[in-house]
Each structure stands twice: as structure tokens, then as C-alpha cells.
JSON list of C-alpha atoms in Angstrom, two decimals:
[
{"chain": "A", "resi": 1, "resn": "MET", "atom": "CA", "xyz": [54.05, 106.56, 175.54]},
{"chain": "A", "resi": 2, "resn": "ASN", "atom": "CA", "xyz": [53.36, 105.03, 172.17]},
{"chain": "A", "resi": 3, "resn": "ASP", "atom": "CA", "xyz": [53.35, 106.76, 168.88]},
{"chain": "A", "resi": 4, "resn": "ALA", "atom": "CA", "xyz": [49.60, 107.04, 168.65]},
{"chain": "A", "resi": 5, "resn": "ASN", "atom": "CA", "xyz": [49.30, 108.68, 172.12]},
{"chain": "A", "resi": 6, "resn": "ALA", "atom": "CA", "xyz": [52.13, 111.06, 171.23]},
{"chain": "A", "resi": 7, "resn": "THR", "atom": "CA", "xyz": [50.39, 112.01, 168.02]},
{"chain": "A", "resi": 8, "resn": "ARG", "atom": "CA", "xyz": [47.20, 112.65, 169.70]},
{"chain": "A", "resi": 9, "resn": "MET", "atom": "CA", "xyz": [48.81, 114.77, 172.43]},
{"chain": "A", "resi": 10, "resn": "GLU", "atom": "CA", "xyz": [50.64, 116.78, 169.78]},
{"chain": "A", "resi": 11, "resn": "ALA", "atom": "CA", "xyz": [47.48, 117.37, 167.86]},
{"chain": "A", "resi": 12, "resn": "ALA", "atom": "CA", "xyz": [45.53, 118.52, 171.00]},
{"chain": "A", "resi": 13, "resn": "CYS", "atom": "CA", "xyz": [48.45, 120.91, 171.88]},
{"chain": "A", "resi": 14, "resn": "SER", "atom": "CA", "xyz": [48.47, 122.25, 168.41]},
{"chain": "A", "resi": 15, "resn": "LEU", "atom": "CA", "xyz": [44.69, 122.74, 168.40]},
{"chain": "A", "resi": 16, "resn": "LEU", "atom": "CA", "xyz": [44.84, 124.59, 171.79]},
{"chain": "A", "resi": 17, "resn": "ALA", "atom": "CA", "xyz": [47.81, 126.79, 170.78]},
{"chain": "A", "resi": 18, "resn": "GLU", "atom": "CA", "xyz": [45.44, 129.22, 169.09]},
{"chain": "A", "resi": 19, "resn": "SER", "atom": "CA", "xyz": [43.78, 131.60, 171.50]},
{"chain": "A", "resi": 20, "resn": "GLU", "atom": "CA", "xyz": [40.67, 131.98, 169.40]},
{"chain": "A", "resi": 21, "resn": "ARG", "atom": "CA", "xyz": [40.18, 128.16, 169.59]},
{"chain": "A", "resi": 22, "resn": "ARG", "atom": "CA", "xyz": [40.57, 128.23, 173.27]},
{"chain": "A", "resi": 23, "resn": "PHE", "atom": "CA", "xyz": [38.27, 131.11, 173.80]},
{"chain": "A", "resi": 24, "resn": "LEU", "atom": "CA", "xyz": [35.68, 129.32, 171.69]},
{"chain": "A", "resi": 25, "resn": "LEU", "atom": "CA", "xyz": [36.01, 126.08, 173.68]},
{"chain": "A", "resi": 26, "resn": "TYR", "atom": "CA", "xyz": [35.77, 127.97, 177.03]},
{"chain": "A", "resi": 27, "resn": "GLN", "atom": "CA", "xyz": [32.52, 129.58, 175.95]},
{"chain": "A", "resi": 28, "resn": "LEU", "atom": "CA", "xyz": [31.11, 126.30, 174.60]},
{"chain": "A", "resi": 29, "resn": "ALA", "atom": "CA", "xyz": [32.16, 124.42, 177.70]},
{"chain": "A", "resi": 30, "resn": "GLU", "atom": "CA", "xyz": [30.35, 126.97, 179.93]},
{"chain": "A", "resi": 31, "resn": "HIS", "atom": "CA", "xyz": [27.14, 126.56, 178.06]},
{"chain": "A", "resi": 32, "resn": "ARG", "atom": "CA", "xyz": [27.53, 123.29, 176.06]},
{"chain": "A", "resi": 33, "resn": "GLY", "atom": "CA", "xyz": [26.76, 125.14, 172.89]},
{"chain": "A", "resi": 34, "resn": "ALA", "atom": "CA", "xyz": [26.47, 128.67, 171.40]},
{"chain": "A", "resi": 35, "resn": "ASN", "atom": "CA", "xyz": [25.50, 130.76, 168.42]},
{"chain": "A", "resi": 36, "resn": "LEU", "atom": "CA", "xyz": [28.28, 131.88, 165.98]},
{"chain": "A", "resi": 37, "resn": "GLU", "atom": "CA", "xyz": [27.29, 135.56, 166.23]},
{"chain": "A", "resi": 38, "resn": "ASP", "atom": "CA", "xyz": [27.49, 135.49, 170.12]},
{"chain": "A", "resi": 39, "resn": "VAL", "atom": "CA", "xyz": [30.79, 133.62, 169.90]},
{"chain": "A", "resi": 40, "resn": "VAL", "atom": "CA", "xyz": [32.27, 136.12, 167.45]},
{"chain": "A", "resi": 41, "resn": "THR", "atom": "CA", "xyz": [31.33, 139.07, 169.76]},
{"chain": "A", "resi": 42, "resn": "ARG", "atom": "CA", "xyz": [32.68, 137.34, 172.90]},
{"chain": "A", "resi": 43, "resn": "ILE", "atom": "CA", "xyz": [35.97, 136.32, 171.33]},
{"chain": "A", "resi": 44, "resn": "ALA", "atom": "CA", "xyz": [36.56, 139.75, 169.78]},
{"chain": "A", "resi": 45, "resn": "ALA", "atom": "CA", "xyz": [35.86, 141.42, 173.11]},
{"chain": "A", "resi": 46, "resn": "TRP", "atom": "CA", "xyz": [38.42, 139.01, 174.84]},
{"chain": "A", "resi": 47, "resn": "GLU", "atom": "CA", "xyz": [40.91, 139.47, 172.09]},
{"chain": "A", "resi": 48, "resn": "PHE", "atom": "CA", "xyz": [40.77, 143.20, 171.88]},
{"chain": "A", "resi": 49, "resn": "ASP", "atom": "CA", "xyz": [40.09, 143.77, 175.64]},
{"chain": "A", "resi": 50, "resn": "VAL", "atom": "CA", "xyz": [36.96, 145.90, 175.10]},
{"chain": "A", "resi": 51, "resn": "HIS", "atom": "CA", "xyz": [33.34, 145.70, 176.06]},
{"chain": "A", "resi": 52, "resn": "PRO", "atom": "CA", "xyz": [31.32, 143.76, 173.53]},
{"chain": "A", "resi": 53, "resn": "VAL", "atom": "CA", "xyz": [29.41, 146.96, 172.40]},
{"chain": "A", "resi": 54, "resn": "GLU", "atom": "CA", "xyz": [32.79, 148.61, 171.64]},
{"chain": "A", "resi": 55, "resn": "ILE", "atom": "CA", "xyz": [33.85, 146.15, 168.99]},
{"chain": "A", "resi": 56, "resn": "ASP", "atom": "CA", "xyz": [34.11, 147.73, 165.44]},
{"chain": "A", "resi": 57, "resn": "LYS", "atom": "CA", "xyz": [32.80, 146.10, 162.36]},
{"chain": "A", "resi": 58, "resn": "GLU", "atom": "CA", "xyz": [36.27, 145.24, 161.01]},
{"chain": "A", "resi": 59, "resn": "ASP", "atom": "CA", "xyz": [37.36, 143.49, 164.19]},
{"chain": "A", "resi": 60, "resn": "ARG", "atom": "CA", "xyz": [34.14, 141.41, 164.22]},
{"chain": "A", "resi": 61, "resn": "GLN", "atom": "CA", "xyz": [34.59, 140.51, 160.57]},
{"chain": "A", "resi": 62, "resn": "ARG", "atom": "CA", "xyz": [38.10, 139.36, 161.18]},
{"chain": "A", "resi": 63, "resn": "VAL", "atom": "CA", "xyz": [37.17, 137.16, 164.00]},
{"chain": "A", "resi": 64, "resn": "TYR", "atom": "CA", "xyz": [34.20, 135.71, 162.04]},
{"chain": "A", "resi": 65, "resn": "VAL", "atom": "CA", "xyz": [36.34, 134.90, 158.98]},
{"chain": "A", "resi": 66, "resn": "SER", "atom": "CA", "xyz": [39.08, 133.34, 161.14]},
{"chain": "A", "resi": 67, "resn": "LEU", "atom": "CA", "xyz": [36.44, 131.12, 162.94]},
{"chain": "A", "resi": 68, "resn": "VAL", "atom": "CA", "xyz": [34.58, 130.12, 159.95]},
{"chain": "A", "resi": 69, "resn": "HIS", "atom": "CA", "xyz": [37.62, 129.39, 157.57]},
{"chain": "A", "resi": 70, "resn": "ASN", "atom": "CA", "xyz": [39.98, 128.04, 160.03]},
{"chain": "A", "resi": 71, "resn": "HIS", "atom": "CA", "xyz": [39.01, 127.20, 163.68]},
{"chain": "A", "resi": 72, "resn": "LEU", "atom": "CA", "xyz": [35.67, 125.78, 163.40]},
{"chain": "A", "resi": 73, "resn": "PRO", "atom": "CA", "xyz": [36.57, 123.36, 160.53]},
{"chain": "A", "resi": 74, "resn": "ARG", "atom": "CA", "xyz": [39.69, 122.28, 162.29]},
{"chain": "A", "resi": 75, "resn": "LEU", "atom": "CA", "xyz": [37.93, 121.58, 165.60]},
{"chain": "A", "resi": 76, "resn": "ALA", "atom": "CA", "xyz": [35.25, 119.69, 163.74]},
{"chain": "A", "resi": 77, "resn": "ASP", "atom": "CA", "xyz": [37.87, 117.59, 161.97]},
{"chain": "A", "resi": 78, "resn": "TYR", "atom": "CA", "xyz": [38.98, 116.42, 165.36]},
{"chain": "A", "resi": 79, "resn": "ASP", "atom": "CA", "xyz": [35.44, 115.81, 166.45]},
{"chain": "A", "resi": 80, "resn": "ILE", "atom": "CA", "xyz": [35.69, 118.43, 169.26]},
{"chain": "A", "resi": 81, "resn": "ILE", "atom": "CA", "xyz": [32.72, 120.47, 167.88]},
{"chain": "A", "resi": 82, "resn": "GLU", "atom": "CA", "xyz": [29.91, 120.13, 165.47]},
{"chain": "A", "resi": 83, "resn": "TYR", "atom": "CA", "xyz": [28.60, 123.38, 163.66]},
{"chain": "A", "resi": 84, "resn": "ASP", "atom": "CA", "xyz": [26.04, 124.52, 161.12]},
{"chain": "A", "resi": 85, "resn": "LEU", "atom": "CA", "xyz": [26.79, 127.76, 159.42]},
{"chain": "A", "resi": 86, "resn": "ARG", "atom": "CA", "xyz": [23.14, 128.06, 158.07]},
{"chain": "A", "resi": 87, "resn": "ASN", "atom": "CA", "xyz": [21.78, 128.68, 161.52]},
{"chain": "A", "resi": 88, "resn": "GLY", "atom": "CA", "xyz": [25.01, 129.46, 163.46]},
{"chain": "A", "resi": 89, "resn": "ASP", "atom": "CA", "xyz": [24.71, 126.70, 165.91]},
{"chain": "A", "resi": 90, "resn": "ILE", "atom": "CA", "xyz": [27.94, 125.30, 167.51]},
{"chain": "A", "resi": 91, "resn": "VAL", "atom": "CA", "xyz": [27.92, 122.50, 170.03]},
{"chain": "A", "resi": 92, "resn": "LEU", "atom": "CA", "xyz": [30.60, 120.28, 171.67]},
{"chain": "A", "resi": 93, "resn": "ALA", "atom": "CA", "xyz": [31.12, 116.85, 170.25]},
{"chain": "A", "resi": 94, "resn": "GLU", "atom": "CA", "xyz": [32.36, 113.61, 171.82]},
{"chain": "A", "resi": 95, "resn": "GLY", "atom": "CA", "xyz": [36.01, 114.44, 171.17]},
{"chain": "A", "resi": 96, "resn": "PHE", "atom": "CA", "xyz": [35.81, 117.34, 173.51]},
{"chain": "A", "resi": 97, "resn": "ASP", "atom": "CA", "xyz": [36.20, 115.05, 176.52]},
{"chain": "A", "resi": 98, "resn": "ASP", "atom": "CA", "xyz": [39.57, 113.95, 175.28]},
{"chain": "A", "resi": 99, "resn": "ILE", "atom": "CA", "xyz": [41.09, 117.47, 175.34]},
{"chain": "A", "resi": 100, "resn": "LYS", "atom": "CA", "xyz": [39.16, 118.83, 178.26]},
{"chain": "A", "resi": 101, "resn": "PRO", "atom": "CA", "xyz": [41.88, 118.20, 180.91]},
{"chain": "A", "resi": 102, "resn": "LEU", "atom": "CA", "xyz": [44.54, 119.88, 178.64]},
{"chain": "A", "resi": 103, "resn": "LEU", "atom": "CA", "xyz": [42.08, 122.73, 177.98]},
{"chain": "A", "resi": 104, "resn": "GLU", "atom": "CA", "xyz": [41.52, 123.20, 181.82]},
{"chain": "A", "resi": 105, "resn": "GLN", "atom": "CA", "xyz": [45.29, 123.46, 182.23]},
{"chain": "A", "resi": 106, "resn": "PHE", "atom": "CA", "xyz": [45.44, 126.22, 179.50]},
{"chain": "A", "resi": 107, "resn": "ARG", "atom": "CA", "xyz": [42.52, 127.99, 181.20]},
{"chain": "A", "resi": 108, "resn": "GLN", "atom": "CA", "xyz": [44.35, 128.27, 184.56]},
{"chain": "A", "resi": 109, "resn": "THR", "atom": "CA", "xyz": [47.27, 130.03, 182.76]},
{"chain": "A", "resi": 110, "resn": "GLU", "atom": "CA", "xyz": [45.41, 132.55, 180.58]},
{"chain": "A", "resi": 111, "resn": "GLU", "atom": "CA", "xyz": [46.42, 136.22, 181.01]},
{"chain": "A", "resi": 112, "resn": "GLU", "atom": "CA", "xyz": [42.80, 137.38, 181.21]},
{"chain": "A", "resi": 113, "resn": "PRO", "atom": "CA", "xyz": [41.46, 137.17, 184.78]},
{"chain": "A", "resi": 114, "resn": "GLU", "atom": "CA", "xyz": [37.99, 136.72, 183.49]},
{"chain": "A", "resi": 115, "resn": "ILE", "atom": "CA", "xyz": [38.86, 133.52, 181.82]},
{"chain": "A", "resi": 116, "resn": "ARG", "atom": "CA", "xyz": [40.86, 132.17, 184.76]},
{"chain": "A", "resi": 117, "resn": "GLU", "atom": "CA", "xyz": [37.77, 132.76, 186.97]},
{"chain": "A", "resi": 118, "resn": "LEU", "atom": "CA", "xyz": [35.43, 130.81, 184.80]},
{"chain": "A", "resi": 119, "resn": "PRO", "atom": "CA", "xyz": [34.08, 127.67, 186.47]},
{"chain": "A", "resi": 120, "resn": "SER", "atom": "CA", "xyz": [36.08, 124.57, 186.09]},
{"chain": "A", "resi": 121, "resn": "LEU", "atom": "CA", "xyz": [35.49, 122.61, 182.90]}
]
């Protein structure tokens, strides 16, 4: 494996090491796009293992801030997603196909049965 391939693999593993990023990508892969508010609710429900209507305002806010200030920009920098904060739209970009096989391996080992039972990417 040459240095460029090793660097790309390390970057992909680093991106997918964060559960919020993986949860976001699982949801986007299922629908090819999503709205930020829906994603925040779904990720918070997965993270806190509660029904979406049971998520409190502070938990929603924490997930929102984490996505907007960390995860969305990082994924966009690697051309995995594109997003528009004005309308909340998030869609998969061309770079998603590069990490799709690795994300599928992560999905199969997630603790949450609901995630493992999602359709294959």
C-alpha cells in the first residue's frame, strides 16, 4: 500500500471513529439526504437510547452544536456530504462512495440492533 492510500484509509477511519458521524451517514445512506432537524432528533434518540419524543432540549442542542460546528464541516471537507445551514438540507456527495464499504463494516458491528438491521448500504 502506498503512502497516499494509507493516508486516505487513516482519514476514513478517523472520520468514522465518531459515532455521531456514523449515525448521520447511516441515515443519509438510507434516504440519500435529510434535513438537519430530523437528523438531530434521530441521532439524539440513538445516542441517548430514547424515543425521539423523549429527547430533552439540552440533548438536542448538544447534538445540533456538535453536528454544525464539528461533524458536518469535517465530512464536507472530505467531500462526503454537502449541506446548507440556511435550509438544513444535507445530502451525500461523491466522496461517500469511497468510504461506503468501510462504513458498512462499521454498521455491522454497532451495538444498537436497530442500526445493524438497517438495509445494506
